[in-house]
XYZ file of C-alpha atoms in Angstrom:
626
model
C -29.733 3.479 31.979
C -30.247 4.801 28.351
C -32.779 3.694 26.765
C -30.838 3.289 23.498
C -29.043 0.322 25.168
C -30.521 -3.281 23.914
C -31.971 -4.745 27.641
C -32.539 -8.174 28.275
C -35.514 -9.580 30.816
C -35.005 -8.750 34.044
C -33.356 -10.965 36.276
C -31.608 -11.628 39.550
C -27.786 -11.290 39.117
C -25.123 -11.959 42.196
C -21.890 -10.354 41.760
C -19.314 -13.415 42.739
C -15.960 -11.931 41.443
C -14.083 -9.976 39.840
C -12.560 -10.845 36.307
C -10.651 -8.026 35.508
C -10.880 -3.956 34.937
C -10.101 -1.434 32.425
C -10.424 2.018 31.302
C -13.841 2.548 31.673
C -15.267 -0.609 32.917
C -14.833 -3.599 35.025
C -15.582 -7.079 34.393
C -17.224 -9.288 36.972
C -18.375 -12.695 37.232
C -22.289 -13.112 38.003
C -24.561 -16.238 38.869
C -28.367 -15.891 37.740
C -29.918 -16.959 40.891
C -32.438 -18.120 39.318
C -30.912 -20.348 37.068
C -27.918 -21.035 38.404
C -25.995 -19.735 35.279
C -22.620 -17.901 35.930
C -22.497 -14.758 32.895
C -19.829 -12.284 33.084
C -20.818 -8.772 32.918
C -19.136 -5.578 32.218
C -20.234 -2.405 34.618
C -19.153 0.915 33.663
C -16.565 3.032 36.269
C -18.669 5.102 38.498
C -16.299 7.932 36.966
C -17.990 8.088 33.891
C -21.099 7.802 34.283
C -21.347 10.678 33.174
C -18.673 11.006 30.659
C -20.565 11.379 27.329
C -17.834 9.513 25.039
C -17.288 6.462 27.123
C -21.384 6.076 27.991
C -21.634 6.537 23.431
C -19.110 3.583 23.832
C -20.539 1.339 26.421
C -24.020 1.829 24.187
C -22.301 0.863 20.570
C -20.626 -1.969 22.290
C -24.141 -3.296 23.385
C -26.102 -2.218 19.695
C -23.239 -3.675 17.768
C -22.251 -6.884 19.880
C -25.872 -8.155 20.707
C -26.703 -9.195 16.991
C -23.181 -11.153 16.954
C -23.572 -15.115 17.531
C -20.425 -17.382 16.574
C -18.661 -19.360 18.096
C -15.398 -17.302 17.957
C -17.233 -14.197 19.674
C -17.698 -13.622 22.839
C -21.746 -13.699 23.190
C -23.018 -10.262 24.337
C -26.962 -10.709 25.528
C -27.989 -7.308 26.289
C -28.227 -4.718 29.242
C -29.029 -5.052 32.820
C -29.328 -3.394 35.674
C -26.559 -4.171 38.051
C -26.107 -2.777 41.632
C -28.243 0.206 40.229
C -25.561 1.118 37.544
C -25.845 0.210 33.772
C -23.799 -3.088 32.446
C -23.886 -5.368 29.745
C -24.467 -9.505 30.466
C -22.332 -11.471 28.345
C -21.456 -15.056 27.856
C -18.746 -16.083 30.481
C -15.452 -17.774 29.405
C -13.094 -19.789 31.374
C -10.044 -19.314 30.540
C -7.050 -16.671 30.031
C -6.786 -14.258 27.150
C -4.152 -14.765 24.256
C -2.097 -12.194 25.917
C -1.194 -14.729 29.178
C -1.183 -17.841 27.218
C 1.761 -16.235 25.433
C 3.057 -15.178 28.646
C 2.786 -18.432 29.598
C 3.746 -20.748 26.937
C 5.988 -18.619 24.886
C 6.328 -18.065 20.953
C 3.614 -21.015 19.509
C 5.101 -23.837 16.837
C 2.843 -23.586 13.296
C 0.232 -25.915 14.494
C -1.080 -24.459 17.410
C -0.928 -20.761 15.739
C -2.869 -21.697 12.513
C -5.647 -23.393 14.769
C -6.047 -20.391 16.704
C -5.763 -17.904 13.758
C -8.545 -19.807 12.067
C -10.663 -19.023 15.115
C -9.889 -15.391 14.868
C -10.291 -15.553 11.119
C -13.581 -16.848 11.575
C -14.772 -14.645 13.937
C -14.025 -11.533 11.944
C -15.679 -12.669 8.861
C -18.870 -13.041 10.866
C -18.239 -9.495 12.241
C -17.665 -8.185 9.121
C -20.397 -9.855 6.944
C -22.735 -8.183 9.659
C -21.451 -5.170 9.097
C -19.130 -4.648 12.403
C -15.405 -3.418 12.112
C -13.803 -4.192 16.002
C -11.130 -1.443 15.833
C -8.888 -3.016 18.802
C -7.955 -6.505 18.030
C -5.221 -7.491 20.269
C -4.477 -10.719 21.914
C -5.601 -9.554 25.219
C -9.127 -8.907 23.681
C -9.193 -12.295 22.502
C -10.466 -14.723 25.236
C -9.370 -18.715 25.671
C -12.201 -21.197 25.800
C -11.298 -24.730 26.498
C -9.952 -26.277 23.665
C -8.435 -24.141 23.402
C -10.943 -21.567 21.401
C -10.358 -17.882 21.102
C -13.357 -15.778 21.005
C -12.742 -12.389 20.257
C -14.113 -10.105 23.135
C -14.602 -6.125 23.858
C -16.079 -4.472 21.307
C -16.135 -1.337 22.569
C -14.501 1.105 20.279
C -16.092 -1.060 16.955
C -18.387 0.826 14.527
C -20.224 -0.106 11.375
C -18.846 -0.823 8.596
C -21.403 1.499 6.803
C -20.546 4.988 7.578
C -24.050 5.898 7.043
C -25.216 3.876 10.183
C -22.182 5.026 12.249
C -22.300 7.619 14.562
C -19.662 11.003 15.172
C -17.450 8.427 16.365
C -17.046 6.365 13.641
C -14.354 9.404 12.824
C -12.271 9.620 15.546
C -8.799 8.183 15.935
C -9.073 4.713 17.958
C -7.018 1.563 18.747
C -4.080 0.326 20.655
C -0.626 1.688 19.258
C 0.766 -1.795 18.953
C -2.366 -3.216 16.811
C -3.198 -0.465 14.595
C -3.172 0.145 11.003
C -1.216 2.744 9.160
C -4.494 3.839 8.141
C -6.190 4.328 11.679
C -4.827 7.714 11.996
C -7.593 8.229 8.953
C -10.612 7.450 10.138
C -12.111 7.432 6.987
C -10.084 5.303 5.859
C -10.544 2.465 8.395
C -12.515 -0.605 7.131
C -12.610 -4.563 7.295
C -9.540 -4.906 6.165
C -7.910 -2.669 9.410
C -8.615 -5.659 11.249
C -6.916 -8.153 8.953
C -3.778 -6.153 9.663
C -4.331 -6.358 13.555
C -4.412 -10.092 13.041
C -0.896 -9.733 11.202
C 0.578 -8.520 14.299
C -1.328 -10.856 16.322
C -0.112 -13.704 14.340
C 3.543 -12.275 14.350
C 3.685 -12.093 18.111
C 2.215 -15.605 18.404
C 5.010 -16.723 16.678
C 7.757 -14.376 17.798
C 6.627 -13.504 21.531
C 6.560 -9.575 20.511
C 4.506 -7.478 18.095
C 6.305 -6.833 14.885
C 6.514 -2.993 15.798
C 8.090 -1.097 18.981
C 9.078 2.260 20.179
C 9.644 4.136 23.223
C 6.294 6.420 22.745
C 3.012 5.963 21.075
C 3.910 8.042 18.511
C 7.091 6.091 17.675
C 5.133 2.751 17.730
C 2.809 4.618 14.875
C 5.301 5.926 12.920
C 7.169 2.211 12.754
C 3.528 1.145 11.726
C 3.409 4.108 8.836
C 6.904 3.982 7.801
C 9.072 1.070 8.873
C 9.160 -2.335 6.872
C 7.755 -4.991 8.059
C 9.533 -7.932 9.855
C 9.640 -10.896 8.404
C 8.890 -14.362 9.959
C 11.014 -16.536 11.219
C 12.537 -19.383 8.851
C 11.199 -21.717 11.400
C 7.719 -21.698 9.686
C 6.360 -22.309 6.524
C 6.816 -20.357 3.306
C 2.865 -20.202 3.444
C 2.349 -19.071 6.371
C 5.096 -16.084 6.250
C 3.459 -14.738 3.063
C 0.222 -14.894 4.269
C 1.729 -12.905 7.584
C 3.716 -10.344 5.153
C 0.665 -9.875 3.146
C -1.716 -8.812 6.214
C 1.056 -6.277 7.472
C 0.906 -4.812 4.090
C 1.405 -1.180 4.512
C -1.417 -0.672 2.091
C -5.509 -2.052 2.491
C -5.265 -3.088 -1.038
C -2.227 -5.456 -0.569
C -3.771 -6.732 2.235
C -5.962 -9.815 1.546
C -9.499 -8.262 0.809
C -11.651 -10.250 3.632
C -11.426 -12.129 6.535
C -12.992 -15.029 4.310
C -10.139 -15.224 2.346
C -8.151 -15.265 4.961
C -10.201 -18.033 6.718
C -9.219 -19.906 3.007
C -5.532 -19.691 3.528
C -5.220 -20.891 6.756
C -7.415 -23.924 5.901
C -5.238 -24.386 3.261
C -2.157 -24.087 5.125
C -3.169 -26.482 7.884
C -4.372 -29.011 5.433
C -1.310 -29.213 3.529
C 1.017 -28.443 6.682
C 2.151 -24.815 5.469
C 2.579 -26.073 1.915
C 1.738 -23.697 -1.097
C -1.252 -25.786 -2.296
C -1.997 -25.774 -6.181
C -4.892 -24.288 -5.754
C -4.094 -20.679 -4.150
C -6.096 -19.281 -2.337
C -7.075 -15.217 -3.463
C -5.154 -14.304 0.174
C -2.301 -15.608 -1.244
C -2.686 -14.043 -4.485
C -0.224 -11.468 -4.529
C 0.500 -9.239 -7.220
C 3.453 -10.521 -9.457
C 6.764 -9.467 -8.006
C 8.214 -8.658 -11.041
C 5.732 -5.048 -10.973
C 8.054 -4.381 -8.467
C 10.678 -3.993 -10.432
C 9.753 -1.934 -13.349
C 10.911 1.317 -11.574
C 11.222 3.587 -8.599
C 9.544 6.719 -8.109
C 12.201 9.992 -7.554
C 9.665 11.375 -5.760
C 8.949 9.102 -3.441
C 10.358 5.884 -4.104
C 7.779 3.842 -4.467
C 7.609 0.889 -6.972
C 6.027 1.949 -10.354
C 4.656 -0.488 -13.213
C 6.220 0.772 -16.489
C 2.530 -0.044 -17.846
C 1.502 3.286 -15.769
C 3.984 5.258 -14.803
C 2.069 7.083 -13.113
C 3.182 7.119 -8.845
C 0.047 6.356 -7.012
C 1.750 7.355 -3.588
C 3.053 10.771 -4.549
C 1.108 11.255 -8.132
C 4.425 11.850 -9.940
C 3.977 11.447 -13.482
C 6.842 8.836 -14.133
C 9.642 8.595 -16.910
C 8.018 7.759 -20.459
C 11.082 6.304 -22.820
C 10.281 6.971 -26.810
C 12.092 7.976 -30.049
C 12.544 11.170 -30.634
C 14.642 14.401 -31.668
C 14.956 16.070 -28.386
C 18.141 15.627 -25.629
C 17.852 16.656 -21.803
C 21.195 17.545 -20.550
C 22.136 18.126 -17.258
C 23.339 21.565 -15.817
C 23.747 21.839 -12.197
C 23.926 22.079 -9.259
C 27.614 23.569 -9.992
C 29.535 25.666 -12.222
C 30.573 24.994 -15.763
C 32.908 22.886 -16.080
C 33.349 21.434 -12.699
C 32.474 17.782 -11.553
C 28.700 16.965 -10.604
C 29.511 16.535 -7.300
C 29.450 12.784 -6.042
C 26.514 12.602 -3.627
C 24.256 13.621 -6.468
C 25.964 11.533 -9.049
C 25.100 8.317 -6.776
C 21.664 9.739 -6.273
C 21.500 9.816 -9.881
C 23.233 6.551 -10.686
C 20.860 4.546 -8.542
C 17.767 6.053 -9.345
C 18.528 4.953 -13.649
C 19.709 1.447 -12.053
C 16.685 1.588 -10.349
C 14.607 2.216 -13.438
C 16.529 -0.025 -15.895
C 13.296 -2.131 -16.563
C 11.664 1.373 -18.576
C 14.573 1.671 -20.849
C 17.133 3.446 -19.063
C 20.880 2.289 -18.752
C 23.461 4.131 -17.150
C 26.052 3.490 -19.653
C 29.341 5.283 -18.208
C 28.046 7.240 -15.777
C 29.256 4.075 -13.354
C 32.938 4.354 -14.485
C 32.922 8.303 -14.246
C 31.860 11.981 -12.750
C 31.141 13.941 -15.390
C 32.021 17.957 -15.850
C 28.891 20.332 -16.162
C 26.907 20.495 -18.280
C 27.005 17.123 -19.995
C 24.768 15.381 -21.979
C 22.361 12.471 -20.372
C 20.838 11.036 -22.835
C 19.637 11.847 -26.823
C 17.065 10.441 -29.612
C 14.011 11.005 -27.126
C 10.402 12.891 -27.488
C 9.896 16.078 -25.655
C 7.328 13.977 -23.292
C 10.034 12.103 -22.141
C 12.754 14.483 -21.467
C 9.729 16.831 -19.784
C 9.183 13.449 -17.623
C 12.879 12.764 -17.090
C 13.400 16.588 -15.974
C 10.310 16.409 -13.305
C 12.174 13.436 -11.795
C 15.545 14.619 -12.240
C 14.070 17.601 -10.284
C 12.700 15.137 -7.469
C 16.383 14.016 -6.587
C 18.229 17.663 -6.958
C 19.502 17.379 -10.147
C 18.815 20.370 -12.619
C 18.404 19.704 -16.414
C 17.795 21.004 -19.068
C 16.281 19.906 -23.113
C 16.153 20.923 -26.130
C 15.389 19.669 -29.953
C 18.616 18.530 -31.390
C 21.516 16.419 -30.532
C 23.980 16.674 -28.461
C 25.551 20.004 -29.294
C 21.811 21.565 -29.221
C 23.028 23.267 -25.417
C 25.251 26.033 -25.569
C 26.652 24.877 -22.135
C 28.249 21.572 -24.123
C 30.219 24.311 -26.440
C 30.923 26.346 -23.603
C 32.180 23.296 -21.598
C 34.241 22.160 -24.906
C 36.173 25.095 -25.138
C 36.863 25.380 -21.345
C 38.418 22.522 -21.219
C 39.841 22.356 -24.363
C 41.642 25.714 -24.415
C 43.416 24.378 -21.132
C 45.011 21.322 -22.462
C 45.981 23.282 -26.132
C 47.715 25.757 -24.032
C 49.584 22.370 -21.969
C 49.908 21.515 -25.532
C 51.548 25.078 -26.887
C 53.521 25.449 -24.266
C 54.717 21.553 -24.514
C 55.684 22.081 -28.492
C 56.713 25.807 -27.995
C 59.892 24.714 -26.013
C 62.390 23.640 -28.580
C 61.736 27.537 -29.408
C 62.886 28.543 -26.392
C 65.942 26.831 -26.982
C 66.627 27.176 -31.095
C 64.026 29.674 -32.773
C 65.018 27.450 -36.024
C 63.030 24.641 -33.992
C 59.847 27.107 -33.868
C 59.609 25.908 -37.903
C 59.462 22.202 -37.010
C 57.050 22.759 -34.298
C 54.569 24.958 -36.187
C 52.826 21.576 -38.313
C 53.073 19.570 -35.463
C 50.756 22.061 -33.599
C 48.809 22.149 -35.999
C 47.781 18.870 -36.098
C 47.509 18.451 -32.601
C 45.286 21.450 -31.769
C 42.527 20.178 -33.615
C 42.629 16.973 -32.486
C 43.148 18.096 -28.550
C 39.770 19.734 -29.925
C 37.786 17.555 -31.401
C 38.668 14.903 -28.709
C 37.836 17.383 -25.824
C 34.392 17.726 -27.986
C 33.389 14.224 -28.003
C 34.040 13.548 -24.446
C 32.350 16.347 -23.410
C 29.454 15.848 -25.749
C 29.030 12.001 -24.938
C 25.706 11.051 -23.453
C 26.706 9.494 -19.787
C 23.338 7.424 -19.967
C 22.002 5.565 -22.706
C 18.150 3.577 -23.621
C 17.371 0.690 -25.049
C 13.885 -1.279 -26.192
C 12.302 -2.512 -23.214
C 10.120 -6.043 -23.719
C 6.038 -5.521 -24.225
C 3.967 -7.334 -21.570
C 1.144 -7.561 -24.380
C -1.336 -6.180 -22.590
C -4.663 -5.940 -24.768
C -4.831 -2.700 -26.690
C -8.249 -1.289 -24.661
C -6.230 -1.897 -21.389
C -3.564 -0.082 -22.769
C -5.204 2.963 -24.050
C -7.156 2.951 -20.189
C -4.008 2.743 -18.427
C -2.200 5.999 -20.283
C -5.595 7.661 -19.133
C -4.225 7.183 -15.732
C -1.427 9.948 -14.550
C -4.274 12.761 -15.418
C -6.998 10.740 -12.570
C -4.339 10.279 -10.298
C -3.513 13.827 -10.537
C -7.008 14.850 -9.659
C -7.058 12.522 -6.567
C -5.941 14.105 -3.231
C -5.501 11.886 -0.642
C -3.034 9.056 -0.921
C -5.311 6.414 0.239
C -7.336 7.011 -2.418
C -4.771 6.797 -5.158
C -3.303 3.512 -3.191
C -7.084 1.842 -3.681
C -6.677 2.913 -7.225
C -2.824 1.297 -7.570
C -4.326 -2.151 -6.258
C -6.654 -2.592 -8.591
C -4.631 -1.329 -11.462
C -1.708 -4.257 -10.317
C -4.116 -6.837 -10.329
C -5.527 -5.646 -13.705
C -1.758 -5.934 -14.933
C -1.065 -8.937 -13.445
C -4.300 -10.643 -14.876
C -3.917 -8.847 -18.548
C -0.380 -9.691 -19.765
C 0.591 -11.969 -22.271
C -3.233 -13.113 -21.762
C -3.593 -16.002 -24.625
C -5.155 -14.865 -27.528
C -7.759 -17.100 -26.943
C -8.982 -15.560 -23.948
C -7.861 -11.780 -24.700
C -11.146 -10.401 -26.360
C -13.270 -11.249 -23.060
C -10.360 -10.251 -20.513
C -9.802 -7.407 -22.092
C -13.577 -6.202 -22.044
C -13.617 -6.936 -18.531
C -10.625 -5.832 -17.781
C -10.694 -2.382 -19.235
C -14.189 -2.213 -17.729
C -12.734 -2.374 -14.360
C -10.143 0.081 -14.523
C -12.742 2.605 -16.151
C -15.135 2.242 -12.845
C -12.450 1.986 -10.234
C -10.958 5.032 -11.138
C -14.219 6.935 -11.007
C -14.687 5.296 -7.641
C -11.768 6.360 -6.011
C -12.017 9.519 -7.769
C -15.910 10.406 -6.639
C -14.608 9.045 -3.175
C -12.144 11.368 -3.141
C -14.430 14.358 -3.309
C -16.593 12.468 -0.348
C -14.136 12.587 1.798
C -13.372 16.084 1.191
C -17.184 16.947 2.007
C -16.995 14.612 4.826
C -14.118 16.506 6.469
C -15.094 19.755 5.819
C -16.094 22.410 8.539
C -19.755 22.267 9.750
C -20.603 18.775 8.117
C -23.153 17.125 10.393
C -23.377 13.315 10.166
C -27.008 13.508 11.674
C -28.538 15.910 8.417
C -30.217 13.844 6.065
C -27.889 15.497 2.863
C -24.600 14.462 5.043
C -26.382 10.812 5.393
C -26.949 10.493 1.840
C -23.212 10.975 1.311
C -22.186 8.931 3.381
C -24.648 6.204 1.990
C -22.989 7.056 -1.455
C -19.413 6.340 -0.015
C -20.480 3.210 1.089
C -21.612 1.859 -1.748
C -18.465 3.204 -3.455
C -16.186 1.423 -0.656
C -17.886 -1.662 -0.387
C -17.808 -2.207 -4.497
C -14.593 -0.760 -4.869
C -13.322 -3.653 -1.951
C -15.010 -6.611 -3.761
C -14.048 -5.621 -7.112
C -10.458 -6.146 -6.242
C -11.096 -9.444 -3.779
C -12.989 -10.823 -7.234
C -9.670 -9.840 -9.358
C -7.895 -11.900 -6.148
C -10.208 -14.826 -6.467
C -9.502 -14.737 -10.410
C -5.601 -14.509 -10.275
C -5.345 -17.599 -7.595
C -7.491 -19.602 -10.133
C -5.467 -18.540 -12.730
C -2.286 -19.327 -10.593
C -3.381 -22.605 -10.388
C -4.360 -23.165 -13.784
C -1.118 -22.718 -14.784
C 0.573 -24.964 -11.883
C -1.348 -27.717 -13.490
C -0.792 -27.055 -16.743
C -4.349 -25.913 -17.829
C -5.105 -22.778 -20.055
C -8.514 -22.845 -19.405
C -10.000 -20.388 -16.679
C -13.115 -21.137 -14.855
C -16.242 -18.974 -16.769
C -17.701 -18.352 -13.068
C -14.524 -16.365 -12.141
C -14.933 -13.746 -14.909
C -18.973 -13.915 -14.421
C -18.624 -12.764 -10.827
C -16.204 -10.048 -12.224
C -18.948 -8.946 -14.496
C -21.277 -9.046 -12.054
C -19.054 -6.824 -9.448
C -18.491 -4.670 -12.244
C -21.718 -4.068 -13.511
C -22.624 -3.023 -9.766
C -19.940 -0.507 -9.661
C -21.119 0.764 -12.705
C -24.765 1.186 -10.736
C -23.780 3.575 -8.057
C -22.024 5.714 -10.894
C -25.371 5.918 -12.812
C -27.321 6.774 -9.213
């Protein structure tokens, strides 16, 4: 047995059943002769014995487990010698796993779900305030006492929060396909929060009889995970308890609630006030204002985008800026002069300006019509945004171009003009030239007639061609603080410096909550928010930012985990992580107080709120200095 295994006084253990088996190990009941105690015990296959990676799990599942004690845990005590082959004693628990019970009783009314969530809840937030991330939540690893209690069991593929204390594999991919995070296929990118989203699916299945995601392979199971939206709950159950579900299948960490503790919060508050929004919300609840989502879609990727930023955190696409100015971006292609943008694009491009209406843009008659290229889209702007309305454009196949001037400032319009309008003066000529066919005294009569038509046929031809399709208009201010402000349009150029998505998502959820908690602040209250609040969006970008590089190290070829220089950055990326996650569950605890403030009525925010966000900023602002 190896000696890195925590071992427990010797005693005399009778095998008296078997409780079940798995991959690597089977679970047995035992009876201390001694004592008289029944324990169960899990013994590792004879098969690998001598397979490296399951003995490296089999030991973290005894160094990890063993310091565990709650009541919603399944008690590990140590190591023993059984039958001559390695196995850890652990506290034995009558009863099924959640799996059966659902197999049993079917889809669970509110009640009974919320009671057992709270167990769950409760037992992650003592896993996770020692450090332990499970990694394979699932309702079969979750264990019916009498009661009935679930105690979460099997922690055989957890690791450490702290990726300084974890060992080589900490960063390999892990979990059960139905149960696992978008994230997991990042190992660096797995924390507390992984779990929380496990529980989502838990709780989903409780109350549906089937995990929210399916698929015909592993893969496809992932990919629903990564990709798919996620299902709703039934009606059936409270409005409380469906957001609190939606929020912990959040595709990303950040929109997740930020602990189990606050999750432990919501559920208390749920069952006290029988799925009821309560006034006091609690931070798991506190989900970013849904009007953000509404401010814009990305043509890159079509994510939402906050016209506060606009800046995409998902893709990094530097989003469409709408000011005065004396520039105009036509559009020229793809198509030859004078023929119709064909209609697949022009719905492309119709819903993408409907889709960013909140930032200014209207599409004006592009709705009643298909316009002939090249044609004007819009006029009056500054060259920044007609450069950020032709990188978009560009996103969704549409090809511009801009230029100082008005609308005539593109040859292409003039070319276009006189295209079209030489075809209808020759309908024209050849309409009036008629009577000369017949008479050539007629010809006389017909001469001023053309020429007062031509010109109009013209200038006509001219100002439908020339007519911008789209159109902007003054957008309302959210009065966010000036300092927040200024920080915020220092965004796109971070963003664009940060590589992986996950990264730039961390970023986004801080930002949101900074929005949410900054406009139309009362004056009152704007000079402190706005300290703090500017403060906070300075030090989480250089977090995600310097964690960005990390990772980059961490991943690179030939970095050892077990060299002291790779352990000091991986002590730095903890500290970056874990004050990056409780800076935005403190902006969470301070937008559910302010939330209820205004449900009752009261301007006044509680001073401890924005003391703890000092606090959690001023520690950020530690591991920068170090």
């Amino acid at each position: 047995m190896s000696s890195s295994l925590r071992a427990v006084a010797p005693t005399r253990l009778e095998i008296t059943g078997e409780i079940g088996s798995g991959a690597i190990a089977t679970v047995v009941r035992v009876v201390d002769a001694d004592t008289g105690l029944a324990h169960a015990a899990k013994i590792l296959h004879e098969r690998h014995r001598r397979d490296e990676g399951a003995l490296r799990r089999f030991q973290r599942e005894a160094e990890l487990a063993c310091g565990l004690r709650h009541d919603n845990l399944v008690r590990v005590h140590g190591a023993v010698p059984l039958d001559g082959r390695p196995a850890l004693l652990m506290e034995l628990v009558e009863g099924p796993n959640l799996s059966d019970h659902l197999a049993q009783q079917g889809p669970l009314d509110e009640p009974e779900l919320v009671e057992l969530a709270l167990g769950i809840a409760r037992g992650l937030a003592h896993a996770h305030a020692a450090g332990v991330i499970h990694r394979d939540l699932k309702p079969a690893n979750i264990l019916l006492a009498p009661g009935p209690v679930p105690k979460i069991a099997d922690f055989g593929m957890a690791r450490a929060s702290s990726f300084a204390g974890a060992d080589k594999g900490a960063l390999t991919v892990l979990g059960t396909p139905g149960y696992m995070a978008p994230e997991c296929l990042e190992p660096l990118a797995v924390d507390p929060r992984t779990d929380l989203y496990a529980l989502g699916c838990i709780l989903y299945e409780l109350a549906t009889g089937a995990p929210p995601f399916g698929g015909a392979t592993p893969f496809a199971v992932l990919d629903q995970h990564r990709n798919a939206p996620a299902p709703a709950l039934p009606e059936r159950f409270s409005p409380g308890l469906r957001r609190l579900v939606a929020r912990l299948l959040a595709k990303a960490p950040g929109d997740r609630p930020q602990s189990a503790r606050a999750v432990v919060e919501a559920l208390e508050s749920l069952r006290d006030s029988g799925g009821a929004l309560v006034p006091v919300e609690p931070s798991a609840l506190a989900a970013v204002d849904p009007e953000l989502a509404a401010d814009g879609r990305c043509a890159g990727c079509g994510a939402a985008v906050l016209k506060e930023t606009r800046v995409c955190f998902r893709c990094g696409l530097v989003q469409v800026v709408i000011e005065p100015g004396p520039c105009s971006i036509f559009v020229t292609g793809p198509g030859k002069v004078s023929h119709k943008l064909d209609s697949e694009r022009r719905d492309r491009l119709l819903r993408w300006l409907r889709a960013n209406e909140a930032v200014g843009l209207d599409p004006g008659g592009l709705g009643r019509r298909i316009p002939r290229l090249p044609f004007v889209l819009l006029t009056g702007l500054s060259q920044r945004s007609v450069e950020t309305l032709a990188a978009s454009l560009q996103r969704i196949g549409i090809e511009t171009a801009w230029a100082r001037g008005g609308r005539l400032s593109h040859f292409g319009i003039l070319r276009n003009t006189n295209k079209l309008a030489g075809r209808a003066m020759a309908i024209c000529v050849g309409i009036v030239g008629t009577p000369m066919m017949i008479h050539p005294g007629l010809g006389l009569l017909s001469l001023p007639v053309l020429a007062a038509v031509l010109p109009f046929v013209y200038g006509t031809t001219l100002y439908r061609a020339s007519r911008p399709v789209a159109t902007t208009r003054q957008t309302d201010e959210h009065g966010l603080p000036p300092r927040v402000k200024a920080r915020l349009d220092e965004l796109p150029a971070v963003v664009a410096q940060i590589g992986e998505r996950r990264h730039r998502e961390a970023l986004r959820a801080v930002v949101h909550r900074v929005i949410t908690l900054s406009r139309n602040t009362p004056p009152a209250m704007q000079p402190e928010i706005e300290a703090e609040m500017e403060h906070a969006l300075h030090l989480a970008a250089g977090a995600t930012l310097r964690m960005d590089q990390l990772d980059r190290e961490m991943t690179a070829a030939g970095f050892d985990p077990a060299e002291p220089s790779a352990r000091a950055l991986m002590h730095e990326r903890d500290l970056w992580s874990a004050r990056l996650l409780e800076l935005t569950a403190t902006l969470d605890a301070l937008a559910a107080r302010r939330a209820a403030a205004r449900a009752m009525a009261d301007d006044v925010e509680l001073p401890e709120h924005l003391e703890h966000l000092r606090a959690t900023v001023e520690a950020l602002e530690e591991v920068q200095r170090g």
